Coordinates of C-alpha atoms in Angstrom, one line a residue:
M1 CA 6.9 -15.3 12.5
K2 CA 7.5 -12.2 10.9
L3 CA 8.8 -12.0 7.4
F4 CA 10.6 -9.2 4.6
L5 CA 10.4 -9.4 0.9
T6 CA 12.6 -7.6 -1.0
S7 CA 15.0 -7.1 -4.3
R8 CA 18.1 -6.4 -2.2
L9 CA 19.7 -7.1 0.9
L10 CA 22.5 -4.4 1.1
T11 CA 23.2 -1.3 -1.7
D12 CA 25.0 -1.1 -4.4
P13 CA 28.4 -0.1 -4.0
D14 CA 28.6 0.5 -0.6
L15 CA 27.2 -2.6 1.0
R16 CA 24.7 -0.8 3.5
L17 CA 21.2 -1.9 4.3
N18 CA 18.7 -0.3 2.0
P19 CA 17.6 2.5 4.1
M20 CA 14.4 3.2 1.8
N21 CA 10.6 3.2 2.8
G22 CA 11.3 2.6 6.3
F23 CA 13.3 -0.9 5.6
V24 CA 16.1 -0.9 8.0
N25 CA 13.5 1.1 11.1
S26 CA 11.4 -2.0 10.1
L27 CA 14.2 -4.4 10.9
R28 CA 15.2 -2.4 13.9
E29 CA 11.3 -2.9 15.4
V30 CA 12.0 -6.0 15.7
F31 CA 15.6 -7.3 16.3
S32 CA 16.3 -8.8 19.5
P33 CA 19.4 -7.6 22.0
Y34 CA 19.9 -11.5 21.6
E35 CA 19.4 -12.3 17.8
E36 CA 21.2 -14.9 15.9
L37 CA 22.0 -15.2 12.1
V38 CA 20.9 -17.9 9.6
Y39 CA 22.4 -17.5 6.5
V40 CA 21.1 -19.5 3.6
S41 CA 22.6 -19.8 0.6
S42 CA 21.9 -19.8 -2.7
N43 CA 24.1 -22.5 -4.1
P44 CA 25.3 -25.1 -1.2
E45 CA 28.6 -26.1 -2.7
A46 CA 30.1 -22.4 -2.8
Y47 CA 31.6 -22.5 0.5
E48 CA 33.6 -19.7 0.6
D49 CA 31.5 -17.4 -1.4
N50 CA 28.8 -17.9 0.9
D51 CA 31.3 -17.1 4.1
A52 CA 32.1 -13.6 2.1
A53 CA 28.6 -12.8 1.6
M54 CA 26.9 -13.0 5.2
N55 CA 30.1 -11.7 6.7
E56 CA 28.7 -8.4 4.2
V57 CA 25.4 -8.7 5.4
V58 CA 26.3 -8.7 10.0
S59 CA 29.0 -6.2 8.3
A60 CA 26.0 -4.4 7.2
F61 CA 23.8 -5.1 10.3
A62 CA 26.1 -3.8 12.4
S63 CA 26.9 -0.8 10.6
E64 CA 23.5 0.3 12.1
G65 CA 24.3 -0.9 15.9
L66 CA 22.1 -4.5 15.0
K67 CA 24.9 -7.0 16.1
F68 CA 24.1 -10.6 16.2
T69 CA 25.0 -12.7 19.2
K70 CA 25.7 -15.6 16.8
T71 CA 26.1 -16.1 13.2
I72 CA 26.0 -19.7 11.1
V73 CA 25.7 -20.5 7.2
L74 CA 23.4 -22.5 6.8
D75 CA 24.7 -24.9 2.8
G76 CA 25.7 -28.1 2.0
R77 CA 28.3 -28.7 4.7
N78 CA 25.4 -28.8 7.3
S79 CA 21.9 -29.5 5.5
S80 CA 21.5 -32.1 7.9
S81 CA 21.2 -30.3 10.8
A82 CA 18.6 -27.7 9.1
G83 CA 16.3 -28.6 12.0
D84 CA 18.2 -27.9 14.6
I85 CA 20.1 -24.8 13.1
C86 CA 17.0 -23.2 12.5
Q87 CA 15.1 -23.6 15.7
G88 CA 14.6 -20.6 18.1
K89 CA 13.0 -17.0 18.3
D90 CA 15.0 -14.7 19.4
K91 CA 16.8 -15.6 15.4
M92 CA 16.5 -13.9 11.6
I93 CA 16.9 -16.6 8.9
I94 CA 18.2 -14.3 5.7
L95 CA 17.3 -16.6 2.2
S96 CA 20.3 -15.2 0.5
K97 CA 19.9 -13.9 -3.4
G98 CA 21.2 -15.9 -6.6
D99 CA 20.4 -19.1 -8.9
V100 CA 16.8 -19.4 -8.4
F101 CA 17.1 -22.7 -9.4
S102 CA 20.0 -24.3 -7.2
Q103 CA 18.8 -22.4 -4.3
N104 CA 15.7 -24.0 -5.0
R105 CA 16.5 -27.6 -5.7
F106 CA 18.3 -27.1 -2.3
F107 CA 14.9 -26.4 0.0
H108 CA 13.7 -29.8 -1.7
S109 CA 16.3 -31.6 -0.7
I110 CA 16.7 -30.7 3.1
D111 CA 12.4 -29.9 3.3
F112 CA 13.2 -26.7 4.4
K113 CA 9.4 -25.7 3.7
S114 CA 8.4 -28.1 6.8
I115 CA 11.8 -26.9 8.7
I116 CA 10.6 -23.4 8.1
R117 CA 7.1 -23.2 8.3
K118 CA 7.8 -24.2 12.3
F119 CA 10.1 -20.9 12.7
A120 CA 8.9 -18.5 14.9
G121 CA 11.5 -15.6 14.3
T122 CA 12.4 -13.1 11.5
V123 CA 12.6 -14.1 7.8
V124 CA 14.5 -11.8 5.3
A125 CA 14.2 -13.1 2.1
E126 CA 16.2 -10.7 -1.0
G127 CA 16.1 -11.9 -4.9
G128 CA 15.6 -15.2 -5.4
G129 CA 14.9 -15.5 -1.7
A130 CA 12.0 -13.7 -2.1
M131 CA 11.1 -15.5 -5.2
N132 CA 11.3 -19.1 -3.5
C133 CA 9.0 -17.7 -0.4
S134 CA 5.9 -18.0 -2.8
G135 CA 3.7 -21.2 -3.2
V136 CA 4.1 -21.0 -6.6
L137 CA 7.3 -19.3 -7.9
Y138 CA 7.7 -17.5 -11.7
V139 CA 11.3 -18.6 -12.8
M140 CA 12.0 -15.6 -15.5
P141 CA 13.3 -17.5 -18.5
R142 CA 17.5 -16.2 -19.6
T143 CA 17.4 -17.5 -22.6
L144 CA 15.4 -17.0 -26.4
D145 CA 15.3 -21.1 -26.3
Q146 CA 14.6 -20.9 -22.5
A147 CA 11.1 -18.4 -23.4
F148 CA 9.9 -21.0 -25.7
S149 CA 10.5 -23.8 -24.9
N150 CA 8.1 -26.3 -23.7
T151 CA 10.2 -28.3 -21.5
F152 CA 12.1 -25.3 -19.2
M153 CA 10.3 -25.1 -16.0
K154 CA 8.5 -21.5 -15.3
F155 CA 6.5 -22.6 -12.5
L156 CA 8.0 -24.4 -9.4
P157 CA 6.8 -25.0 -6.3
G158 CA 8.0 -22.9 -4.0
L159 CA 8.1 -22.3 0.4
G160 CA 4.4 -21.4 0.9
L161 CA 5.1 -18.0 2.8
T162 CA 3.5 -15.8 0.6
S163 CA 0.8 -16.4 -1.9
R164 CA 2.6 -13.9 -4.2
A165 CA 5.3 -14.4 -6.6
I166 CA 7.9 -12.5 -7.0
I167 CA 9.5 -10.8 -9.6
P168 CA 12.6 -8.6 -8.3
H169 CA 14.8 -6.0 -9.5
F170 CA 11.9 -4.9 -11.3
E171 CA 13.8 -2.2 -12.9
R172 CA 16.4 -3.7 -14.5
V173 CA 13.6 -6.3 -16.1
R174 CA 11.5 -4.0 -17.2
S175 CA 14.4 -2.4 -19.3
R176 CA 15.9 -5.4 -20.0
M177 CA 16.5 -7.1 -23.9
L178 CA 16.5 -10.7 -25.0
G179 CA 18.0 -11.1 -28.2
N180 CA 15.2 -9.0 -30.5
L181 CA 12.4 -9.1 -27.8
R182 CA 11.6 -6.5 -25.0
Y183 CA 11.8 -9.7 -21.7
M184 CA 8.9 -7.6 -20.1
E185 CA 6.8 -6.6 -22.8
D186 CA 7.1 -9.8 -24.9
V187 CA 8.3 -12.7 -22.1
I188 CA 6.6 -11.9 -19.1
L189 CA 3.7 -10.2 -20.1
S190 CA 2.7 -13.5 -22.0
D191 CA 3.7 -15.7 -19.5
S192 CA 1.3 -13.9 -17.1
N193 CA -1.3 -15.0 -18.7
G194 CA -3.8 -16.6 -16.1
K195 CA -0.9 -15.9 -13.4
S196 CA -0.7 -13.1 -11.2
F197 CA 3.1 -11.4 -10.6
F198 CA 5.0 -8.7 -8.4
A199 CA 7.3 -6.9 -9.2
L200 CA 9.9 -5.1 -6.6
P201 CA 12.2 -2.3 -7.1
E202 CA 15.4 -1.8 -5.3
G203 CA 14.1 -0.2 -2.1
S204 CA 10.6 -1.2 -1.8
F205 CA 9.3 -4.9 0.0
I206 CA 6.7 -6.7 0.9
S207 CA 6.8 -7.6 4.9
Y208 CA 3.9 -9.8 7.2
D209 CA 3.2 -9.8 10.6
G210 CA 1.4 -12.7 11.2
G211 CA -1.7 -12.4 9.3
K212 CA -1.3 -9.2 8.0
E213 CA 0.6 -7.3 4.8
T214 CA 2.5 -4.5 4.1
I215 CA 3.7 -2.8 1.1
N216 CA 6.3 -0.4 1.9
G217 CA 7.2 1.4 -1.7
P218 CA 5.2 0.8 -5.1
I219 CA 5.4 -2.3 -6.5
W220 CA 3.8 -3.5 -9.8
H221 CA 1.1 -6.2 -10.4
I222 CA 1.9 -8.0 -13.7
H223 CA -1.2 -10.1 -14.0
D224 CA -2.9 -11.8 -17.5
G225 CA -0.3 -9.3 -19.8
E226 CA -1.4 -6.5 -17.9
I227 CA 1.6 -4.3 -15.7
Q228 CA 0.1 -2.1 -13.6
E229 CA 1.2 -0.2 -10.3
V230 CA -0.3 -1.4 -7.0
V231 CA -2.4 1.6 -5.1
I232 CA -1.7 1.4 -1.2
S233 CA -4.6 2.2 0.7

């Protein structure tokens, strides 16, 4: 399996594949002339939105000369056939951005962890999809009540495709306020005690080919209340 983890697959607002740090070229290198697409939604019941999101992605790939021979959305309409849909080497599975909770529940409901571990093609995960690739993912609180709740589940079991707990959209996260709290300094750094998170800004991505990991662009390591940029050797 080849794996790409990124904050956002398409640029805003022009909806092109993000070219930063060689991302498009890296996708081109793994793209087969017979490539099929399986677009895995974050909301399995939002059929129209899922179809529209996949079509945006297909169009962005085609604009770079990367044309899929077949495309399908994996959501609530066909989840009982997920194992069959995800078989085959000449396939790209895209794990979509969106609500990390609903996607995580969907993955567990179809035992997607077992399915994707048998997959031999390419997986591209953005936003919430990248978060769900972790063995244990960190779910950032979205309200003050969640930040200080003893029952809010900040850590969930993921797909186990990477040991890194991903925080996407680093620029927005770093400057955000949660009520009167600084989101990064007062919430996330506090949650990192005894934990390890990796924050990706837009355009940076982590790629895996077999057991080899490559960091493409700047990323930040958050651990035990401290944050520092990862030095790429």
